[in-house]
XYZ file of C-alpha atoms in Angstrom:
116
model
C 34.744 -9.892 -6.153
C 32.266 -8.326 -3.728
C 28.528 -8.173 -4.397
C 27.149 -4.737 -3.464
C 23.938 -6.233 -2.014
C 25.711 -8.625 0.341
C 28.388 -8.219 2.949
C 30.603 -11.002 1.679
C 33.009 -11.915 -1.057
C 32.579 -14.877 -3.358
C 34.644 -17.943 -2.520
C 34.465 -19.498 -5.979
C 33.664 -17.189 -8.897
C 34.077 -20.048 -11.363
C 31.171 -21.927 -9.743
C 29.089 -18.755 -9.528
C 29.616 -18.132 -13.239
C 28.459 -21.701 -13.911
C 25.344 -21.517 -11.680
C 24.124 -17.974 -12.388
C 23.043 -18.478 -16.038
C 20.861 -21.419 -14.979
C 19.003 -19.481 -12.295
C 15.412 -18.597 -13.285
C 14.391 -14.951 -13.290
C 13.476 -13.612 -9.852
C 9.853 -13.101 -10.923
C 9.611 -16.790 -11.888
C 11.050 -17.810 -8.521
C 8.409 -15.673 -6.782
C 5.720 -17.489 -8.780
C 7.256 -20.809 -7.763
C 7.226 -19.699 -4.140
C 3.533 -18.776 -4.445
C 2.863 -22.194 -5.973
C 4.414 -23.904 -2.952
C 2.415 -21.676 -0.600
C -0.772 -22.950 -2.243
C 0.480 -26.528 -2.087
C 1.624 -26.029 1.514
C -1.868 -26.177 3.020
C -2.925 -29.558 4.416
C -6.587 -29.078 3.445
C -5.665 -28.292 -0.140
C -3.325 -31.294 -0.251
C -6.218 -33.497 0.908
C -8.437 -32.058 -1.821
C -5.753 -32.554 -4.460
C -5.135 -36.116 -3.327
C -8.842 -36.945 -3.476
C -9.004 -35.433 -6.970
C -5.939 -37.411 -7.959
C -8.068 -40.505 -7.374
C -11.259 -39.306 -9.074
C -13.185 -36.341 -10.391
C -15.545 -35.237 -7.587
C -18.195 -32.610 -6.868
C -18.128 -30.212 -3.894
C -20.683 -32.264 -1.935
C -18.655 -35.453 -2.321
C -15.416 -33.692 -1.398
C -17.039 -32.125 1.669
C -18.422 -35.488 2.783
C -15.156 -37.328 2.093
C -13.021 -34.824 4.014
C -15.594 -34.088 6.743
C -15.718 -30.397 5.827
C -18.421 -27.869 5.030
C -19.312 -27.195 1.410
C -18.352 -23.573 1.989
C -14.872 -24.499 3.204
C -14.347 -26.872 0.276
C -15.558 -24.260 -2.216
C -13.195 -21.672 -0.759
C -10.196 -23.990 -1.054
C -11.186 -25.081 -4.564
C -11.241 -21.431 -5.609
C -7.636 -21.071 -4.412
C -6.686 -24.234 -6.308
C -8.487 -23.038 -9.456
C -6.708 -19.678 -9.307
C -3.383 -21.516 -9.049
C -4.393 -23.668 -12.051
C -4.135 -26.878 -10.055
C -7.759 -27.989 -10.542
C -10.328 -27.472 -13.273
C -14.106 -27.422 -13.005
C -16.494 -29.204 -15.357
C -20.221 -28.533 -15.211
C -22.383 -31.660 -15.491
C -26.056 -30.875 -15.174
C -26.587 -28.953 -11.955
C -23.290 -30.043 -10.417
C -19.739 -28.859 -10.923
C -17.120 -31.581 -10.808
C -13.470 -30.922 -10.137
C -10.392 -32.718 -11.397
C -6.673 -32.110 -11.342
C -5.821 -29.583 -14.013
C -3.255 -31.798 -15.746
C -0.781 -34.634 -15.348
C 1.858 -32.246 -13.957
C -0.144 -31.816 -10.761
C -0.448 -35.580 -10.358
C 3.308 -36.037 -10.873
C 4.124 -33.315 -8.331
C 1.893 -34.986 -5.727
C 3.350 -38.425 -6.414
C 6.959 -37.207 -6.270
C 6.309 -35.263 -3.066
C 4.744 -38.319 -1.434
C 7.645 -40.478 -2.593
C 10.060 -38.000 -1.007
C 8.136 -37.887 2.289
C 7.992 -41.681 2.487
C 11.768 -42.124 1.980
């Protein structure tokens, strides 16, 4: 059987019929791709790793990573939009933490993979 969007014929329709129902919707895969784009920035990974260790404010993150407060704030906004970190206001300061345990698990699994 030939797919009208490709220039090839399937080699194993039985396998295709098995795999296709388990494929997420294209829109979900685009969201997943966007997620990895956010995670694919080394500065954001450093911020996430620091926040995996402890809840921190912008000043502490900037000092820890030798960055400007402005640069840290910009990257935190990207991470907030992607729902990877959450802010908590304490007095005059805003502290950031990983949004949930899923983020921590993703970081840990990725590190485990890289270290193999």
